[in-house]
Each structure stands twice: as C-alpha cells, then as structure tokens.
Amino acid sequence: MKFSWNWLSDWVDLAGRPVSEVANRFTMTVAELEGVEAVGEGLRGVVVGRIATVGQHPNADKLKTVTVDLGGGRVVSGVSGAPNLVVGALVPVALPGVMLPGGNEVRATEIRGVPSGVVLLSEREMALSDDHSGVMILQPRDLSRRCFAGVTSDDASGLPFADGDDFPADLLASLPGKPLVDVVDVEDHVFEVDNKSLTHRPDLWGHHGLAREIAAMLGLPLKPLSDTFPVGPDAAIPVQVDSPIDCPRYMAMAYAGVSIAVSPFAVRHRLRAVGLRPINNVVDITNYVMMAVGQPVHSFDQRQLTGGQIVVRRALETEPFRLLDGRDLALSGEDLVIADALRPVALAGVMGGENSGIADDTVSVVLECATFNPSRVRRTAVRYGVRTDSSARFEKSLDPNLPPCAMAMFTSMLSAMSPGAHPTSRPADFASFSRQAVHIRLDPAFVSRRLGMDVPADRTRSILEHLGFLVSEEGGVFDVVVPSWRATKDVRIPEDLLEEIGRVIGYDQVPPLAPMAAVALVARLPRREMLATLRPVLAAECGLDEVMTYSFDSRALVTRLSFEPPDALALVNPISADAATMRTDLAPNLLGCVERNSARFPDAGIFEVGRVFRATVDTEGVPKQPYHLGVVAWRRLAKGRDESEALFRRVKGALLHLFGRLDLADAVIEDDFEGERRPWMHPNATVAVKVGATVVGSMGLVHPATMQALETPGVAVLAEIDIEALVVAPRKRRVFSPVPRFPSITNDLSLVAADDVRAGTLAAAIRLGGGPSLAAVELVAVYSGPPIPDGRRSLSFRMTFTAPDRTLSDVEVKEAIVRIVAHARAAGASMWGDEGSQES
Amino acid sequence: MPLGCYKSAVLDAGNPGMDELLREALGEVAEATTIATVKDVEVRWLGKKGRLTSLLKELGGLPPESRKARGAELNSFKQAVEQAVESRRIEVTRAEADDRARAERIDPTLPGHSMAAGRLHPLTRIVAEVEDLFERMGFHILDYPEAEREYFNFDGLNIPADHPARDTQDTFYLPGGNVLRTHTSPGQVRAMRGLTPPFRAIFPGRVYRCEATDASHEHTFHQVEGLMIDRSVSIANMLSSMMTLLEGVFRRKVEVRLRPGFFPFVEPGFELDLRCMVCGGDGCPVCKRSGWVELLPCGLVQPNVIRAGGLDPDEWEGWAFGLGLSRLVMMRYGIDDIRWLMAGDLRFARQF
Ligand SMILES: [Zn+2]
C-alpha cells in the first residue's frame, strides 16, 4: 500500500520533520517501508501567473497571444495554443531558462512571427498527469494548506475550499509570481509498505490510522476524524440485513443534485500518488474516503435500485451477477450480496455490479458505508479471484465505528466537489456489533520481565495512552481498555501490549542477555546421526557428487520411463500439470539427472538423500514419507559386459564401503531382487541390497529401454535404499582379531568357466575346498577374449592361506589347492591352460 | 678412534713400516670415489685374502714377547682402516645422492592430480554447520514431516482458517487435510508435544510454496526453525541467542536490529536485520542502499501456540526463529540463481 506525506499532514503536523527520519522511525516501530518516492519533483522553476489579456494570434487561427501578470508589476507576453485561456485565471507558467521535468529547457522563441517569452503549462507538461487538454487552471480548492495559516475548515476532508468558490481578493493579488510548489501541494513523498506486513493491523489501511500511528511514534497530537454530517429530510432508505453475522453494520444515505464531473487537481493528484486512477468526482470521492479513513464505501446510482430498498443477503446458488468490470459470475450461496428488491447490485465488500454503478448522467446517489464479516469477504474474493482494495480491507476485520466517519467525509466532499449535491434522506444504520470494550489486565512487571529491560510503570502507561488505549490502575496492575480500531482481533492479550510498548520504546534499547539454561545431555535422532556419516562417506570416500532434486515427480519424465507411480500422493493444487504428484522413488528424478548431465559428464556418479512420499497415511493422518538414498552412476561410452560389470562393481563397492563405515552387519548385494519391480529395473541384472538378512533396497543395471527413453547411450547403474530400514538394520560390533603370528602363503588360481557361471559360485567353491586354512579369497581379474573360447571367461582368484599356530607347509597348501580345484571343477570351471594350478 | 691418536700410538711404537702401510691404505681409501671402489679397497686391505689377513698370518711366526705388541699394532691398524672405509663410504654415498639430486628434475607446473572425491551439496554443508553450531549449545536437532497436517502448519500456529496470513503463504494442498509445509514452524508445536520442557531445539528441512519460480523464488527451499522453551524467556534472551547464532554462522561480530514484524505464531514478532556485510552499512545494491539486510523472522512464542503444544502458557514461555537456509547458501557462495540448488546439475554440484 502507498501513502502520502501530504495526506498524513491533514491530521498530524509533520512540518519541519525530515522525510527520511519519519520513514526510518516508521520502519522501526510499525512496518518496513519498501520505499519512499518523491512526487512532483522538478517544478521548482514554475511560478504562478495570472492571465492578464488574451488576444488572437495575427498569423494563426488556433493560437492566442497572452500577457501574464507575475506580480510586482511584472508582466510577460507569449503565445499559447491552449483552448481554455481565460482572463483572470491563475496558471502555472515557466520563463526562459527554466528546466521542466523530462529535461526540456524553456527558451524565448518566436511563434509564427510573434515573440513568446513565457510558457503556460498543462498538467502533462509538468508530469503531473497525462492531461494535455489545456493549460492547468488553479482552483481555490487546489491550494496548499500552507497558504492559509490559521484558516480552519469544517470540511471533514480537511480541505479549506469547496469547488466553485472564488479566490479571495487578497490571494488573487498575492499569488502571482509565487513558486507553484509553494502554492499547490504538487510536491509530495509517497511511502510504500508491503501489504503483507500490515495484515494484522486493520487500523493502518487508511491515512488517518497511519497518521495516528505516526503521531504516537513522534509524540504529536492527532486531529480526529469527524463523524457528524448533515442529513436530508426524507426517511432512511429501508435496509434489511438477513444475516447480521455477515454484516455487523450497514449505513446508507441518499444524495440528490449530483453532477458528474472531473475532480479537482488536488484530489486527483493524491489519488494518483497512491496508485489510484481518477475517474469522476463521485467515484474519486469514494476512493478518497477509503484511502483517508481506511473504510471502503460504495456508491450506487439511486435510479438503479429497484424498489428503493437494500437487502443484505446470501446469494442464491448460481445466481447470475455481472461485476462492474464486466465479468459474469454465477454466485454461490456462500457469497454475501447487496441486493435491491429484485437482484444483487453488489458483491458485498468486494465489488459493485455493472447494473448499479455511477454513470455520466447519474444525478442521485446512494452511499453504502458498512462492515462485513472478514472471512466471508475473503472467501468470496478468493472464490472469484477478485481481490480489490475494498476486499483487502474488509478481510482485516475493520472497526465497525468507522462507517459514520466515512459517511461524514463523503457527504462533505460531495457537496464541495459537486455544487448543489445534498443528502435527501436520513441515514439508515443497521448495527448489530458489540460495543463492549476489550479489557486486558497488564502487570507492569510483566513488561519489564519479558522485554528484558526495566520499563517504569508510568512509561508503560503513557505509551499505551498515546496509542489510544485507556489505562487505569488497581493494586499496581493496569486495566487496559483497547480502542475500538485495535479491538477487532489485533490486540487481545498482554503480549500484544508488550509489542506496543516495545516498539515505541525501540527494540534497539533492549540489551542482549544470554538465557540461563539447564545443562542436559541432548539425544540425537538415529537417522540424523546416520545421515551425518552417510553423506560425507558417499561424497568424500566413494567419489559420488550429491544432488538435490524436487520432491515432485515430473509427469513427462515418469511417462517416458513407463512408470505409473503406485500409491502416489497427488497435490490438490499443483504448480503445473507436470508436477502434480509427489515422488514415490528417488530414481526417476535421478535418471533425469543422468539425462541432463551425461553429455557433459560422460562418466560420473551422483547420490541424493531425501524423502519420498506415499498416499498412505500413518495413524496421525500424515502421509508416509520415508527417507531414501538414491545412487546412480553412468558411463556414456560403455560397451560390452566388462564395462557394465565394472560400473556395477563401482556402485556395489560404494554401498559396501558405506555400510562398513556405518558399522552395519555384513551386507550382501548379489541375490536376485524379489520386491516390487520398477520399469527401469533390468530383468536379469537387478539384485537385492541386504544388510544381514534385511532387504534395505535394490540395485542393478538400468534397463536398456529406460536408457533409450532417456536418449542416453551407454550404461547406468542405479541403487535405491530405504534409509528407514537402514536405521534399524542389524549392526556389527567391531572386535579386534589378533594379528596372525605366522606368515601366510598366497596363491593365484585362474579358472575358466562359461559366461553364466557366477564369480560368487566359484568363490564359494574355493572357500569350501580351502577349508580352515584358507583365510581369504579375492577375485583379482576377469578376462574374456582370445585365447579363451567364445562364451567362456577367465576368473583369477587370489587365495591366502594361514594357520594361527604354525607356518603352513608347502604340502599342506598343495593339498588344499587340490581340494579347491576339485570343487571348482564341480562348480563348472576348468583350469587355465587345461590343467593344474599356477602358483606365484 | 681419531686417526691422530692412532698415528701417535704407531709412531710411539717406533715402527716406521707399519706407518707407511697405514698411509698407503688410507690413501687408497681417500681415492675411492664410488661405493664400488670403496668396497674394492675394503676387500683389498681387510678382506679374507687382504693384506691385513696376510700380516696376521705372519703373527704366528713371531716370538711370544713381540707377538703381543705386533698383534696390538695390527689391531689398531685394522680399526683405523675400518673406520676410514666406513666414513669414506658415508661420504661417497652422500656424494652420489647429491649427484643424483643435481641431475634430477621435475616440472612443478604439471597440474595436481584431482582426487576422485565427490562433493556435498552446499545446502548439506550449511545445514551441517548450523546443526553443529546449535548442538554445541545444547539444542536438539529434530526432523519433522514435509507433508504435514494442515493443523500443524496453520491452526496450531495461531493461523485459523480464513486468517489473511494464509494468503501470504501460497500453500500446496494435499488430500486428507494435509499440506506441504509452507515453513518449518509446524515443528514448534510438534517439538513441544514431543519433548519435555525446558528444552531448546532446531529443525531444518525442505519447505514448499506454490509460487512461480525465478532467479530468487523457488517453490521448494530450505529453512531452519529454532525454538527455546523455558520458565521465563525475554526478548533480551532471544536477541542474545540470535546474535550468537549469526556470529557462529558468519564467524565474525555482527550488528543486528529488531523491527516489528507480523507472524501470527509469535507475539511480539520481529524481523531481524543484519548490518550489511558488503558495504558495512554505507548502502549498496545488496542491501538496497539501506545498510541493513533482512535476515530472519523471530519472536516470543504466542501463548496459543504454547497451548497447541500441550503446555500451559502461564508456566512456559519461549522464543522462536526461522532462518532461510537457501538464502544463506546463496549469500555464502555468491549463487545468483536459487534454481541451481535443486537442478541436479553437475556443473553446479562440482563447485563445492
Ligand atoms: Zn550494503
């Protein structure tokens, strides 16, 4: 929301205060100002002139020659094309040498043979509006309050003159020659505050409320709003409020003798400064009142109110209604409408209807000043996506005492800006709100204790009183009465008062004080403890880069992967159709990373740790959302089984290393995976990841069809582990085993076997044959190709023999090898070079 | 034994032949310039077939009275030669190493081999840092659901249905009265229900807002929430704790200020601003010329929230804060576009 320094000055005297200082105090005590913008700058050289003569230009039909009185006997002459030149009018003029906004310098020239030494300015030429229809003619109403020191006005708007008033003779004589900026409030400063930071302050949505806040902040007096106004002779318009809970107050009054016209400059200038577009005098007044009082008001063309009555009721289901802006709605029974005898004429608190708005020929007006239920207004505004300045205010819970003030200002401005306009009726006033004041008991010691600094009781009291609270004391405790404009929901409890006191004192006065706390051992979450090790191990030790991806599945991606996620948790309002469900696996997004990265990084591995989601809920109703670990490694250029196996071994090695570092029980990553299969799982290269006997996940080659869908050549290996299962998986206790005292003997054995004979099978055979003296078996090389026949491969194992109590003899080792070879043959292997063993 | 001592001993014995012999042996030792020639000299004089051996063989033929003296003489000779050989060997070894070193060259401008280590995501690094910081101060580190009951995300935090504050948080709704949490604040109520007061805790994690993304907005980002519950908690306490946090994070003294800020779950609520570290407060584009950078919202826990946490607000009080970790990461590493964080792009990942 934007607000104007000049406008504030109607109620609080800010003269002599630096703008930046007030802005800074506002930020520190009320809400952050997003910015301060200077309006009407660059007009310091413009002065007021009085048109003395107007004559026809000798050489041009459309031009006039003028002389302008600049006071003190100084008269200048010039040429103007403006159609509205009137002798006696006060106009802004610029003499040669003056810079105008936009960087144009006024020069003495000759126009069609007539010298011109002055420029009469339009509003557009001064960058005040886009009006270029003629020279700007000053009205008494436009003059700054600074011209009338001591002049008081009973005008509720705070402006001293009505439209149509003539300039008093003394002003007519004294104004010419004065700088425009000293006579008219063209210069202003506009403050902008984020609406979000005023959500809790219904009282700050108009200039008067802001002025009250600033007055309290600066310790200055505040001019009150008037709530009295003249009324007409007729009976009040009948107002029927069907559901008072939706509308605690409804005031309405009729006016006649209205003529629709352009608003005076001062009103248009203020509206424009705060971001509103001037339309016509009646509409501008309603906007002006809203911005001044903070109370939205609505004007109906009285001719359009069928039956001359107002009914505040719920809409009928699907009742048709066309908004002022032309949008057609089918209303809901949850909407509150203002209706006449037949049909809705406004969506209460949100926007009027096209059927009843102010038109150019409107002559009689019905003004609505009401208080609506904040939730109902908000829900209707949200339902139709119609957020207006009006709905934004009503949904904050407005003070039901504001409508008379708004009516007073409207009445006064209407008669000033549309001479002859007057109230014809008494005001209708339906009021069902509670006038019971809100009381809060406040112990002054509470303020000091919770602020953390000593605040004398009388300081607390004076701050509250400045903000409009009534304070009385009994037995050292304050009884604080909350003013009506803060009582709708904002201020309820002692903590709310603490905030009022703290912000006025200034939080920079609070000395930091370290809290005292009991020393206690803080337990760690087992999962967090595991993740604190898991991530660094996978990155620093296993060479995998960590990524984070969205918690949503991409519909386009899972479709390409032929994956229909089971038990997927769908969003009610996804940000896009592509991101409509929560991920059930980490795999799809990680495969997406493979696709994105593999061209630039042809050989790499990544991991992600994060939650995946299920539609299934736990006992509390919360969707299940276990943490998973996903690992994927790829080789874009890989060809053949060797490289696939190498990549597989890389990831398997990483997981085994990780599990070891997590002190998990021995892991097995070779048994066929028997769980629920995903489309990216390879039919015969997917294994279960087991810790002890517990299956914690799966790992395997990515299906060639998936690689094709990803348009990624080469191979990829993917593992997905359920971290929740890992957290509860069996652990291994590290126990020292004595270092062998006797030397060990190492032998290599190369076996040749058919491709489908697994290394694990042969290793098991070797272990079986080796007996107790075989301490370790390690696969050291796998080879296929000449001279090994097609369909077979060679596997070389390194075997370590040792005994705890002696040095093994050659004979013992040879006997063991004979047994091993026998078992290997039984498992389907033959010896490299047809027979015997090779010893190293 | 120093050579000089031997010499005098030999000369004292008045045996010029022996002296000549020693001079010859030591001369040969001195002339040896390689390990191999040192070895040759050693063998020639001290070896099984060396000259000393043949002299020793002659001992048997001497009369017993001169045999002893001659034996002592030869022994001294042997020690002297052995010692000379040994020190020459050390000299020659060293000289050979020096020669090798003089000849040896490498190109130090060859690039270092890169370690095959992977990188942690920068958010992981910041989270670890913040967790460590708070754990050192006795805070529980907790983790709560991302798909959360609407109650914990809103109602329990004093944000009832239709509260305008719900507008400011563009919420992703899920079926069954759940939402993707819009902040880490639901953890406040859960922590109060789960822990026994007094306690202090932080809970970092992912949060979600249903809003369009651009360089500075993401629908998914990271926050950390902190909560302290005790018998008596003041703004002064909160301020001190926030300064400790920030001095820990930024590893330097910080200047902060508290401004009023509205959040329904704290009362009073604040925005905490940090004196701009880029310009030191003089004003620059980073701080929008204000000299201050808005960093974190905080406040004293609203009594309704304490009540929602199952505690009696007359007995327990607290402060709470929320810190945007994604923003902190961007500040720390100068990341200009928040979307990098969740992009899964190795060009980004490998920079940390
Ligand atoms: Zn700065």
PDB file of C-alpha atoms and ligand atoms in Angstrom, chain B residues 276 278-281 283-287 291, ligand 1:
ATOM      1  CA  CYS B 276      25.106  -5.237   5.528  1.00  0.00           C
ATOM      2  CA  VAL B 278      29.027  -5.974   1.773  1.00  0.00           C
ATOM      3  CA  CYS B 279      29.074  -2.237   2.399  1.00  0.00           C
ATOM      4  CA  GLY B 280      29.367  -2.208   6.177  1.00  0.00           C
ATOM      5  CA  GLY B 281      26.192  -0.144   6.400  1.00  0.00           C
ATOM      6  CA  GLY B 283      24.444   1.408   1.476  1.00  0.00           C
ATOM      7  CA  CYS B 284      24.910  -0.737  -1.611  1.00  0.00           C
ATOM      8  CA  PRO B 285      22.774  -2.700  -4.075  1.00  0.00           C
ATOM      9  CA  VAL B 286      22.825  -5.824  -1.880  1.00  0.00           C
ATOM     10  CA  CYS B 287      21.099  -4.002   0.989  1.00  0.00           C
ATOM     11  CA  GLY B 291      22.689  -0.575   5.106  1.00  0.00           C
TER      12      GLY B 291
HETATM   13 ZN    ZN C   1      25.094  -2.880   1.656  1.00  0.00          ZN
END
